[in-house]
PDB file of C-alpha atoms in Angstrom:
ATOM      1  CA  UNK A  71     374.674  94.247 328.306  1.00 44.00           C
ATOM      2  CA  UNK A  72     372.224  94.902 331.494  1.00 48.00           C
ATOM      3  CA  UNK A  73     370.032  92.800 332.507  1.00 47.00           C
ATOM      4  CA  UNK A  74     366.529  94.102 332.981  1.00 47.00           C
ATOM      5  CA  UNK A  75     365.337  94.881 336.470  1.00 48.00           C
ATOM      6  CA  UNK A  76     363.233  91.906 337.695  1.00 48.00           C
ATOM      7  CA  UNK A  77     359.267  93.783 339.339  1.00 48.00           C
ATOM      8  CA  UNK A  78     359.367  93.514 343.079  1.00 48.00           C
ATOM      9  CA  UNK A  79     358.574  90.656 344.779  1.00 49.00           C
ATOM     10  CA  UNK A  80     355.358  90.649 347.380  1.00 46.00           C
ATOM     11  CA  UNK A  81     358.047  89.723 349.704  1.00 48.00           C
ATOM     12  CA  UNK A  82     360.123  92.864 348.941  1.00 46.00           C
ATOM     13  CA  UNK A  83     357.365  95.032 348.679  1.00 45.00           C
ATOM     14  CA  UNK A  84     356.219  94.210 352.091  1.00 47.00           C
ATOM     15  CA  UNK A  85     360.223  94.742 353.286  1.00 47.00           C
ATOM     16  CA  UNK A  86     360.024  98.395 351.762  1.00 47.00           C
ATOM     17  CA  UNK A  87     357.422  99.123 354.336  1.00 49.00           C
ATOM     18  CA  UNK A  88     354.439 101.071 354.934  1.00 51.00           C
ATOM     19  CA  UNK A  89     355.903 104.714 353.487  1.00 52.00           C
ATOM     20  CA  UNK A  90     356.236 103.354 349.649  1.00 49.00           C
ATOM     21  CA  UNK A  91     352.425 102.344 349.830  1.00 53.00           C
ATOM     22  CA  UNK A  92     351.248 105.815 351.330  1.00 56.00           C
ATOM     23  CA  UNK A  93     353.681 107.630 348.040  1.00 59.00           C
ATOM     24  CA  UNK A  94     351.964 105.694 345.866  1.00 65.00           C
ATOM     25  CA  UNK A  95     348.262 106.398 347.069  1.00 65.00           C
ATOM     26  CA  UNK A  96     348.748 109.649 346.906  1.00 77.00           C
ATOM     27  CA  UNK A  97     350.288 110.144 343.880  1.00 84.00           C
ATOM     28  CA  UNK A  98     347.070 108.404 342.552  1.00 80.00           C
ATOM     29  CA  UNK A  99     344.828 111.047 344.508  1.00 81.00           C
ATOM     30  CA  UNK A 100     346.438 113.881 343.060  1.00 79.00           C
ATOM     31  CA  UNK A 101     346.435 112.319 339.442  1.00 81.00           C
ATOM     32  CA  UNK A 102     342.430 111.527 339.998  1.00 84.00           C
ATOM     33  CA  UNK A 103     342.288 115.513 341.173  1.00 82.00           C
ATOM     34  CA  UNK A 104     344.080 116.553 338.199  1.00 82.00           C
ATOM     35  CA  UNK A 105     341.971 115.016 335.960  1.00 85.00           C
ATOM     36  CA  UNK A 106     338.914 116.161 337.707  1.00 87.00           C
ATOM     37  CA  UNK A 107     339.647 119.391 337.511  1.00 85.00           C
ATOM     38  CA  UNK A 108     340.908 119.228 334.098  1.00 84.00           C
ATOM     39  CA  UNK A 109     337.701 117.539 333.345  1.00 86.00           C
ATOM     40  CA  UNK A 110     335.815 120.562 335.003  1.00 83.00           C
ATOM     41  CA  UNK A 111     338.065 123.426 333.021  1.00 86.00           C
ATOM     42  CA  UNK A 112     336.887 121.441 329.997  1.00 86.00           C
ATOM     43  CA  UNK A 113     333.115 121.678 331.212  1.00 85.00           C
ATOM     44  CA  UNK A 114     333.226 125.065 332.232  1.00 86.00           C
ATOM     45  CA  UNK A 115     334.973 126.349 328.778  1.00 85.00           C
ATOM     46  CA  UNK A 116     332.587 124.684 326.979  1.00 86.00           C
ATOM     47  CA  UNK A 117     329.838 125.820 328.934  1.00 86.00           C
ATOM     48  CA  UNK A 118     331.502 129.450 328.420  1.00 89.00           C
ATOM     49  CA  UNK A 119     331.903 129.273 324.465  1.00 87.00           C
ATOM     50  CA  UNK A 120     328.054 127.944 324.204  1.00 88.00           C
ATOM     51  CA  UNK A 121     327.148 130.983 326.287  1.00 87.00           C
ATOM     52  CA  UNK A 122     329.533 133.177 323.720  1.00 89.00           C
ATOM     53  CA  UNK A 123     327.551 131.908 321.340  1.00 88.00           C
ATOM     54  CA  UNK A 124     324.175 132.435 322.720  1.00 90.00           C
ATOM     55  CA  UNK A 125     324.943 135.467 323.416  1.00 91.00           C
ATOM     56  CA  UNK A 126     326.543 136.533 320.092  1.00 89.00           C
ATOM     57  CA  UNK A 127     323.169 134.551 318.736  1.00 90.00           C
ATOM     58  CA  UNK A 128     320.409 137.384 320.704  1.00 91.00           C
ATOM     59  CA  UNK A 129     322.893 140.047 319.548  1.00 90.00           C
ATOM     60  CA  UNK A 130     322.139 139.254 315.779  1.00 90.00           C
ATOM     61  CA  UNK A 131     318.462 138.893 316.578  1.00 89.00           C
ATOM     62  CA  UNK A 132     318.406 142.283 318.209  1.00 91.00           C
ATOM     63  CA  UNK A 133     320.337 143.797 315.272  1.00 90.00           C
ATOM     64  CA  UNK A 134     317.940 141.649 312.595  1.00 89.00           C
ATOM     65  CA  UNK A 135     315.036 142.998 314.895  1.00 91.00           C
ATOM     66  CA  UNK A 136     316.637 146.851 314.808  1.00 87.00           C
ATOM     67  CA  UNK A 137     317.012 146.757 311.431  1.00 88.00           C
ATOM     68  CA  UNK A 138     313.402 145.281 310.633  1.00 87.00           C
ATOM     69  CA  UNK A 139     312.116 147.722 312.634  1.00 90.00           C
ATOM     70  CA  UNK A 140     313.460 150.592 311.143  1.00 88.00           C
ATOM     71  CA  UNK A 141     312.253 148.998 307.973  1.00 87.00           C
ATOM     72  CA  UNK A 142     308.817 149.150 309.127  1.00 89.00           C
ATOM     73  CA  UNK A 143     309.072 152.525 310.193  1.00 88.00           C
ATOM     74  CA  UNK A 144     310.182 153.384 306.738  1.00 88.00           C
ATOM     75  CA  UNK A 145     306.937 151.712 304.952  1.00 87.00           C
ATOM     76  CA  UNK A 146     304.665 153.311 307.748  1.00 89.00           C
ATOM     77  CA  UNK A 147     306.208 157.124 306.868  1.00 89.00           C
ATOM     78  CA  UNK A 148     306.082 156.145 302.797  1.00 87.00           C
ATOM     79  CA  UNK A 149     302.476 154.408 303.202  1.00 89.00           C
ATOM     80  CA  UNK A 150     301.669 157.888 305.554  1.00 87.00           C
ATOM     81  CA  UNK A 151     302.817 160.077 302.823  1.00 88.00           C
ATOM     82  CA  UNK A 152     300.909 158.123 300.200  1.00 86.00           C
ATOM     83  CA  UNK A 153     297.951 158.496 302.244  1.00 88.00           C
ATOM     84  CA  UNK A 154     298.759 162.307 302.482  1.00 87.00           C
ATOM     85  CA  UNK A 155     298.861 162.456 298.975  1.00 88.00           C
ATOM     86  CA  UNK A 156     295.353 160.308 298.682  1.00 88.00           C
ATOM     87  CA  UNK A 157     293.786 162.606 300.852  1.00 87.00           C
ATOM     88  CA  UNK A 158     295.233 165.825 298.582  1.00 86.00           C
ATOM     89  CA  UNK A 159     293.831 164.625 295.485  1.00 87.00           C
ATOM     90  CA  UNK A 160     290.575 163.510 296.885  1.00 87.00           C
ATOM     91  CA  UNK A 161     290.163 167.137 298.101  1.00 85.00           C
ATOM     92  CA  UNK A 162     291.261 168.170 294.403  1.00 84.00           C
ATOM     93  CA  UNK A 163     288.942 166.047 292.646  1.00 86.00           C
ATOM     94  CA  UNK A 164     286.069 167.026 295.242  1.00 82.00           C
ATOM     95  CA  UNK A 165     287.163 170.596 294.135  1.00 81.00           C
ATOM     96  CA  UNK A 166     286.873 169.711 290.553  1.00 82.00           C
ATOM     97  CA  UNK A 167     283.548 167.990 291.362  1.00 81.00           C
ATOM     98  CA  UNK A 168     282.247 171.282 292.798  1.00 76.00           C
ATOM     99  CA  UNK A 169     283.381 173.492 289.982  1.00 76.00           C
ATOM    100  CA  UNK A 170     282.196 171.363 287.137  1.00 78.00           C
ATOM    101  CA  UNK A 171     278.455 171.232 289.075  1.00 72.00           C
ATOM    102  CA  UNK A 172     278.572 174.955 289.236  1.00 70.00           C
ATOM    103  CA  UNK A 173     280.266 175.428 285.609  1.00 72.00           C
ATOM    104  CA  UNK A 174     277.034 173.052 284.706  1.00 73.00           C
ATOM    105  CA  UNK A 175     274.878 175.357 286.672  1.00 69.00           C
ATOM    106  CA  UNK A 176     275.742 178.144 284.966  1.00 67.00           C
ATOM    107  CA  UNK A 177     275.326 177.422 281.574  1.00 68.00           C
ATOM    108  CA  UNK A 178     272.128 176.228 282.582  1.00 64.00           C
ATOM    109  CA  UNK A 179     270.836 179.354 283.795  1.00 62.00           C
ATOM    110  CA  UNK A 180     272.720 181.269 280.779  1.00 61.00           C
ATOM    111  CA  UNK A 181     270.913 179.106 278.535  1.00 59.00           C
ATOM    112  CA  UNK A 182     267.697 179.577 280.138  1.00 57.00           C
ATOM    113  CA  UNK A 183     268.330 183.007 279.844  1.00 53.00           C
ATOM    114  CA  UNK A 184     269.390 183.447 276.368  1.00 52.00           C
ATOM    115  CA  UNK A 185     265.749 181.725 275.385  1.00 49.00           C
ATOM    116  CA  UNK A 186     263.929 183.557 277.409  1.00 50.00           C
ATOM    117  CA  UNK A 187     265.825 186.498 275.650  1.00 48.00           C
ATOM    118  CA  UNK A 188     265.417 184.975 271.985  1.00 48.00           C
ATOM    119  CA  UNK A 189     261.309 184.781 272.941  1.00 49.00           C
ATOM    120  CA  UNK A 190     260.972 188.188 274.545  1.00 46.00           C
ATOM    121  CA  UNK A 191     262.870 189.429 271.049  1.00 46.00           C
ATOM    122  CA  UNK A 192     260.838 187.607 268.857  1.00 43.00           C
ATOM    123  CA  UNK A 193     257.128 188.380 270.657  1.00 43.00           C
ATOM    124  CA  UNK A 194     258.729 191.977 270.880  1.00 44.00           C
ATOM    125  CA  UNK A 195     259.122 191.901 266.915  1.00 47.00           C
ATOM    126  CA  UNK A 196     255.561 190.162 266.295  1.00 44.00           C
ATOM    127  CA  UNK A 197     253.993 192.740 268.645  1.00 39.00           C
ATOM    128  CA  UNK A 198     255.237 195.356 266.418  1.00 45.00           C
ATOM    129  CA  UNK A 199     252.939 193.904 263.357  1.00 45.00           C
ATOM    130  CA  UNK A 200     249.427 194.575 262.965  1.00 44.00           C
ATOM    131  CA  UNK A 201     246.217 193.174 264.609  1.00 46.00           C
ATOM    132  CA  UNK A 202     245.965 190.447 262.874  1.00 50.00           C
ATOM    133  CA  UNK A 203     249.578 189.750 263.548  1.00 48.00           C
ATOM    134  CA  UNK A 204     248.702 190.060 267.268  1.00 45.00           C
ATOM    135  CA  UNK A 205     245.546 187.319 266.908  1.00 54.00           C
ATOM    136  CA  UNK A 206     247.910 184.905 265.149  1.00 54.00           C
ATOM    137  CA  UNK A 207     250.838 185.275 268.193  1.00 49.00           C
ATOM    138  CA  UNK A 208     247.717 184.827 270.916  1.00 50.00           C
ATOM    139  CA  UNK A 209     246.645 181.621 269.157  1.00 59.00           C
ATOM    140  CA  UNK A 210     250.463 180.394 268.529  1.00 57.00           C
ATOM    141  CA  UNK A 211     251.052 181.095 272.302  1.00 51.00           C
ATOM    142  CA  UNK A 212     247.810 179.119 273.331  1.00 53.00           C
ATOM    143  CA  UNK A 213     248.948 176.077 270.679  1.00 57.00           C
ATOM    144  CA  UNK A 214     252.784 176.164 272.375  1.00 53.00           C
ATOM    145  CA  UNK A 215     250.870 175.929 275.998  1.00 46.00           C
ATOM    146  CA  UNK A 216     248.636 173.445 274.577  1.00 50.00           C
ATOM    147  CA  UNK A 217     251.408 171.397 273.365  1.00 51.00           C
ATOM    148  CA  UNK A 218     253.792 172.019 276.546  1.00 48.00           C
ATOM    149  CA  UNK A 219     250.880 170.843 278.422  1.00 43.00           C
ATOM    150  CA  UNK A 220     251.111 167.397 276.687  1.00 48.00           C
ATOM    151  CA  UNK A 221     254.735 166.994 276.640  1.00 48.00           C
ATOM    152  CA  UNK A 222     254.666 167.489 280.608  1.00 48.00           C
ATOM    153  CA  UNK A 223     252.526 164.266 280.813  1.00 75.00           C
ATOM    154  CA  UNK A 224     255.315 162.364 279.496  1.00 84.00           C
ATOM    155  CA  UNK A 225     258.263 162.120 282.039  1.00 89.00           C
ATOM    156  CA  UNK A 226     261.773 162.957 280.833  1.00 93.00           C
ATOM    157  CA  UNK A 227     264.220 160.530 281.341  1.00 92.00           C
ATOM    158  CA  UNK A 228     265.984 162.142 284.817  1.00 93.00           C
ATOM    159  CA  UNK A 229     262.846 161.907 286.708  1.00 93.00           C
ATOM    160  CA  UNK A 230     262.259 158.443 285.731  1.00 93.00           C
ATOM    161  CA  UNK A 231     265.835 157.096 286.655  1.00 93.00           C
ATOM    162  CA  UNK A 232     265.511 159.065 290.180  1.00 93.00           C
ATOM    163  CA  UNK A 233     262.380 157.435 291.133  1.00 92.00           C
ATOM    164  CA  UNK A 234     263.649 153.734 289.963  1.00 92.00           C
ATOM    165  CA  UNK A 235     266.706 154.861 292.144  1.00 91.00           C
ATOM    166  CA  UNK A 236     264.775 156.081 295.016  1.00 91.00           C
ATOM    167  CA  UNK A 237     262.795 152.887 294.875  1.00 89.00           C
ATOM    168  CA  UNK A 238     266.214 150.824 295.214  1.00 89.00           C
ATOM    169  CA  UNK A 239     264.910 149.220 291.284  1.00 90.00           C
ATOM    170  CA  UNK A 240     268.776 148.733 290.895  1.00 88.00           C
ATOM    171  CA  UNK A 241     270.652 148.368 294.092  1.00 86.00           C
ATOM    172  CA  UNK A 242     270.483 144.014 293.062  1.00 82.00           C
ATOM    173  CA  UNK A 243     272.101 144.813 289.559  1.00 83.00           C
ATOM    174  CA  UNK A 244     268.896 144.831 288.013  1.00 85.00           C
ATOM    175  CA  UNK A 245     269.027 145.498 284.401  1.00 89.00           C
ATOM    176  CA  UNK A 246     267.411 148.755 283.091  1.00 90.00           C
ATOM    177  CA  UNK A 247     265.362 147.048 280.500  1.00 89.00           C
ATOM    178  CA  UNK A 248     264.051 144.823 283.415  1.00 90.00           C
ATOM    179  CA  UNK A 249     263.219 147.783 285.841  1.00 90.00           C
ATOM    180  CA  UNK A 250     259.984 148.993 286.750  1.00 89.00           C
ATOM    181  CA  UNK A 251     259.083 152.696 286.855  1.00 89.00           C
ATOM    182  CA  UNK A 252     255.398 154.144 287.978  1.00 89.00           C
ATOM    183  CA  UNK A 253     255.880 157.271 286.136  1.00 91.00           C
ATOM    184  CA  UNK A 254     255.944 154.535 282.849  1.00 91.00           C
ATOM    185  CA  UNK A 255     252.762 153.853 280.976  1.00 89.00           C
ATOM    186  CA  UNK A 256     252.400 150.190 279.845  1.00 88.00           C
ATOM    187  CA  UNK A 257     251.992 150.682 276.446  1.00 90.00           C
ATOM    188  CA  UNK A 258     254.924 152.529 276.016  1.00 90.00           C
ATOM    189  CA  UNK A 259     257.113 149.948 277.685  1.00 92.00           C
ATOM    190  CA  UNK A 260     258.767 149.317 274.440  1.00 92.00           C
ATOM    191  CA  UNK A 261     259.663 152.925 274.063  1.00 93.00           C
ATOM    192  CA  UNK A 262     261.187 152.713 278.035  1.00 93.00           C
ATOM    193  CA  UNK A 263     263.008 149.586 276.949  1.00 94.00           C
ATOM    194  CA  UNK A 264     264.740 150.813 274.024  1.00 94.00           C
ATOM    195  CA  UNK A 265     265.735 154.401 276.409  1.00 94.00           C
ATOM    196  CA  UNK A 266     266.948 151.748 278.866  1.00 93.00           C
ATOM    197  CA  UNK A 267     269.102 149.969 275.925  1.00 94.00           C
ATOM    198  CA  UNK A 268     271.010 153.396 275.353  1.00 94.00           C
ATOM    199  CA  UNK A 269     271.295 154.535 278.237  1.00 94.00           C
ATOM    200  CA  UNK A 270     272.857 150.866 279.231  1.00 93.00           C
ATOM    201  CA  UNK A 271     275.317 151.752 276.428  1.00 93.00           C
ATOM    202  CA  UNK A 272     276.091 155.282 277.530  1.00 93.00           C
ATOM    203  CA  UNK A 273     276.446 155.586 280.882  1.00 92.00           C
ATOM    204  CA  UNK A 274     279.857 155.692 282.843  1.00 92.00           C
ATOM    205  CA  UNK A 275     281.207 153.285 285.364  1.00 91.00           C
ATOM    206  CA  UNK A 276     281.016 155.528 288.415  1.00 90.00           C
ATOM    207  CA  UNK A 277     277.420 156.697 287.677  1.00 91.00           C
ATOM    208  CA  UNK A 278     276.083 153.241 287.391  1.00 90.00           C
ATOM    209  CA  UNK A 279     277.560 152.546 290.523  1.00 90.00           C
ATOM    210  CA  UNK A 280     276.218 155.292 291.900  1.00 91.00           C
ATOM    211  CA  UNK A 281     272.822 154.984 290.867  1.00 91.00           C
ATOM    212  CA  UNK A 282     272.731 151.296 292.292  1.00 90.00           C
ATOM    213  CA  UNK A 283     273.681 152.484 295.852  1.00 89.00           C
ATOM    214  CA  UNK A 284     271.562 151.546 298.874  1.00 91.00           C
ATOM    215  CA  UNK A 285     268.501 153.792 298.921  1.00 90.00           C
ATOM    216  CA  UNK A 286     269.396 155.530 302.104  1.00 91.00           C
ATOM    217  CA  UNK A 287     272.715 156.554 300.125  1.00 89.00           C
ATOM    218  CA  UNK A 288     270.323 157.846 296.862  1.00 89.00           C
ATOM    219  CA  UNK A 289     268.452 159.755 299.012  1.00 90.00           C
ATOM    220  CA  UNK A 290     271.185 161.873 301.026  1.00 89.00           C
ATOM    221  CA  UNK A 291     272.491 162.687 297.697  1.00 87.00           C
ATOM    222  CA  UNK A 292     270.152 164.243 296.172  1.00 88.00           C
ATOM    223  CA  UNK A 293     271.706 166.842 294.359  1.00 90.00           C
ATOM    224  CA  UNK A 294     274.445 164.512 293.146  1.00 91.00           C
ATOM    225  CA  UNK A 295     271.722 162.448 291.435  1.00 91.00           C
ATOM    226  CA  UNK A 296     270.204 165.202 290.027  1.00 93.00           C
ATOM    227  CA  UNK A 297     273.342 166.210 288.401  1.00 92.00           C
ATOM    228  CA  UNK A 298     274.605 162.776 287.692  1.00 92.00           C
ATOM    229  CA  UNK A 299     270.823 162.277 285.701  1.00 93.00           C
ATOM    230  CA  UNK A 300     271.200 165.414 283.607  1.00 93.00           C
ATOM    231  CA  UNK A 301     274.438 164.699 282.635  1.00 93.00           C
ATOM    232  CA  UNK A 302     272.957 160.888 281.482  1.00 94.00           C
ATOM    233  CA  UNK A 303     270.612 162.924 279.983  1.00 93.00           C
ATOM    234  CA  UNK A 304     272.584 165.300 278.282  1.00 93.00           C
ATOM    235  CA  UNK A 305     275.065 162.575 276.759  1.00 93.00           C
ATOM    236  CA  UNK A 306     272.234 160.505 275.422  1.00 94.00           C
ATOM    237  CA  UNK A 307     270.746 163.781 273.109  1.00 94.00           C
ATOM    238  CA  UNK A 308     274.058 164.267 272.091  1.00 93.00           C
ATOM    239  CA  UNK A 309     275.153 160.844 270.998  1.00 92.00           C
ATOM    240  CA  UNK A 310     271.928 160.286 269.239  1.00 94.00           C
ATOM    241  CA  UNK A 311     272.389 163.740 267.003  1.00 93.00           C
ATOM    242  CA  UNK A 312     276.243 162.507 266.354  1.00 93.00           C
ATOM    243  CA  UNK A 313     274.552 159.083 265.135  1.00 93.00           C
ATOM    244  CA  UNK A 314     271.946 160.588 263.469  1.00 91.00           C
ATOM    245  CA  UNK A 315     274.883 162.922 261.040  1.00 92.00           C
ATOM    246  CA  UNK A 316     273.910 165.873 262.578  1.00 90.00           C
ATOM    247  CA  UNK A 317     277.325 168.254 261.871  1.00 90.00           C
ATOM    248  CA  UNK A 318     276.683 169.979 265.329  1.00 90.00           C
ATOM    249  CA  UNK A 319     275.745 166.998 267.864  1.00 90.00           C
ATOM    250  CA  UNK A 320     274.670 170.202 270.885  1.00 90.00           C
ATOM    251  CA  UNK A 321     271.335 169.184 271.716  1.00 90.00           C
ATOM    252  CA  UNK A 322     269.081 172.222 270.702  1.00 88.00           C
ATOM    253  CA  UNK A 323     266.056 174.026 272.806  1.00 86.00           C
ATOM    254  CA  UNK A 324     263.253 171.743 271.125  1.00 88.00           C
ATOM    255  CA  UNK A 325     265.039 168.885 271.686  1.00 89.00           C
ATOM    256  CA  UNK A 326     263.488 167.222 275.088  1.00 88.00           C
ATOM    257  CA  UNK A 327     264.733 164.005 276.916  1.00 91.00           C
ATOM    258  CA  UNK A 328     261.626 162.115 277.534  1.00 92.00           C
ATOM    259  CA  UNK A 329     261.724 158.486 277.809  1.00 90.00           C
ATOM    260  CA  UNK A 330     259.528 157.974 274.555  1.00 92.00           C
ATOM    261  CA  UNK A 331     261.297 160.755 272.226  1.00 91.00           C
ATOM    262  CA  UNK A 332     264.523 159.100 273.132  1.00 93.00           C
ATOM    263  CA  UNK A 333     263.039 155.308 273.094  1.00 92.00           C
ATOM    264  CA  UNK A 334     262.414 156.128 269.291  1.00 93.00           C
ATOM    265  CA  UNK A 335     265.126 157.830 268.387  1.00 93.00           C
ATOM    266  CA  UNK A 336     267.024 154.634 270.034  1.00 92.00           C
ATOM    267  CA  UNK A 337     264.901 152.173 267.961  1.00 93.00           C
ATOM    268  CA  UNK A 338     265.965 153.913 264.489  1.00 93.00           C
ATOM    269  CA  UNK A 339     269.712 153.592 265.417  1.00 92.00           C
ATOM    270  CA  UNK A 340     269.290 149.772 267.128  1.00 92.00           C
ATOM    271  CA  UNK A 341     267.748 149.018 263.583  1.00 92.00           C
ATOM    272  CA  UNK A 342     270.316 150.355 261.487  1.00 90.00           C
ATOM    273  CA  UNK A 343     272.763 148.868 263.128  1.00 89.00           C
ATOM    274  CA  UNK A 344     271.446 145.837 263.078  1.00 89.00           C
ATOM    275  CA  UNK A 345     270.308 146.169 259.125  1.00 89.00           C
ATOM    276  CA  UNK A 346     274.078 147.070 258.706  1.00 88.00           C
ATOM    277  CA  UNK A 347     275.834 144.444 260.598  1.00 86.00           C
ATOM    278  CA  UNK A 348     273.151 141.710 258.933  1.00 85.00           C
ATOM    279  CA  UNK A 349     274.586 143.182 255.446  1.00 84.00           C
ATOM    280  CA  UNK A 350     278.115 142.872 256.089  1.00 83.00           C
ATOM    281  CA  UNK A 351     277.435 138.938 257.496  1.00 83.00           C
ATOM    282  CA  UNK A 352     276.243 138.632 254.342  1.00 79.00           C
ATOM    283  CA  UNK A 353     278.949 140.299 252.453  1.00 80.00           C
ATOM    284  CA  UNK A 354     281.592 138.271 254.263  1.00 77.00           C
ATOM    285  CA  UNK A 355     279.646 134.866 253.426  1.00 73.00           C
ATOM    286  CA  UNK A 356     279.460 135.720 250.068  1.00 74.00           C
ATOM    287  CA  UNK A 357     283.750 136.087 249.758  1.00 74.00           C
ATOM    288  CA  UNK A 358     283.965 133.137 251.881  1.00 70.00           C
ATOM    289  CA  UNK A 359     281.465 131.308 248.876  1.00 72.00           C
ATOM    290  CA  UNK A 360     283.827 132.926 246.048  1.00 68.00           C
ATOM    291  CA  UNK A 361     286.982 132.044 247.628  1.00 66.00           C
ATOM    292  CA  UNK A 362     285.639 128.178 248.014  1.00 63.00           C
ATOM    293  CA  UNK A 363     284.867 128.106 244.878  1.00 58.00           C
TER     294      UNK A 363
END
């Protein structure tokens, strides 16, 4: 069995001479530059996969970026197409607008002119009768101008809502009841309240809004008012007949909009319903006391 080598002595070491001690120092030099540059090879690989992945990093954002751009442009072309189609229908309905104020126009003016018609007919038909026939038409012709000159005093309801419109009464929200009119006589405020009352329950959405626009806006619209008025007008004759049980609600010729005929007509129908809904309280307490008992 071999013995195991004994380490050189200092003694030997210094017999091998100087050649053993330079093989030695430079085997350790190249080991150290090895490992240096294996060191570095790690560094610099490292330093190229972070890069990879920086790199492979901006090329997702630019695709995310790509692809939220083209998202945007989609919205802007469906949002410019909606807006197309906004702008079409506005055009329609300004259209619709137009042909509705000139349908109303006409069957103004056809209405006008089937009662001037009907009184040409019937004076044509009175003139026909005797002299005394002819007296009694001169003194029912004076009466009617007698009694048109009255009515004229008292201001139909589309005058008086233009001039508490023109004098910005209800640009704050002001209510109707509350609003103050110079064309209104103070004792027949209660008769303007009660118009005010109906009218509060008749009118639409868009024309209250439009009637409490800036003053500046009321008065560059003046025709809109006018027909926006009538047609308050209009609605509140015919609601009142349908109330009232008339079978046809069409407001007739006689029939006039002024803020008193309509304040009274208003009352009547404020009070029934009142006098009706005060019944059926009643009617209702007295099941509630038999069903107690």
């Amino acid at each position: 069995m071999s013995k195991p080598s004994k380490p050189m002595s200092a003694s030997k070491k210094r017999k091998a001479g100087p050649g053993v001690a330079a093989a030695s120092g430079t085997t350790l030099d190249d080991l150290t530059a090895l490992t240096t540059a294996q060191l570095y090879s790690l560094s610099s690989r490292r330093h190229r996969d972070e890069s990879l992945g920086n790199v492979r990093r901006a090329q997702e954002e630019r695709d995310r970026a790509y692809l939220s751009l083209e998202q945007s442009q989609r919205w802007l072309e469906r949002a410019s197409e909606h807006l197309e189609r906004m702008e079409e229908n506005a055009k329609e309905a300004h259209k619709e607008y137009l042909d509705a104020k000139g349908l109303l126009t006409r069957v103004r003016l056809a209405s006008s002119s089937a009662v001037d018609m009907m009184g040409g007919k019937v004076a044509a038909e009175e003139l026909s009768d005797d002299e005394a026939g002819l007296e009694a038409i001169i003194a029912k012709k004076k009466k009617s101008a007698t009694s048109s000159a009255k009515s004229r005093k008292i201001p139909f309801i589309q005058d008086v809502i233009i001039d508490m419109a023109k004098r910005g009464e209800l640009v704050d929200g002001k209510k109707l009841t509350t609003a103050e009119s110079e064309m209104v006589a103070k004792k027949d405020r209660t008769h303007f309240v009660q118009t005010m009352m109906l009218i509060e329950e008749l009118w639409t959405e868009e024309e209250e809004l439009f009637l409490r626009s800036p003053v500046d806006e009321i008065l560059e619209s003046k025709e809109e008012l006018q027909v926006i008025v009538e047609t308050i007008a209009l609605r509140c004759l015919t609601k009142l007949n349908e109330w009232e049980g008339r079978v046809d609600p069409t407001p007739t010729a006689h029939q006039k909009p002024s803020y008193i005929s309509l304040g009274t007509r208003a009352r009547r129908i404020f009070h029934s319903r009142k006098k009706a809904s005060k019944a059926e309280n009643e009617t209702e307490a007295e099941e509630v006391t038999k069903v107690d008992v």
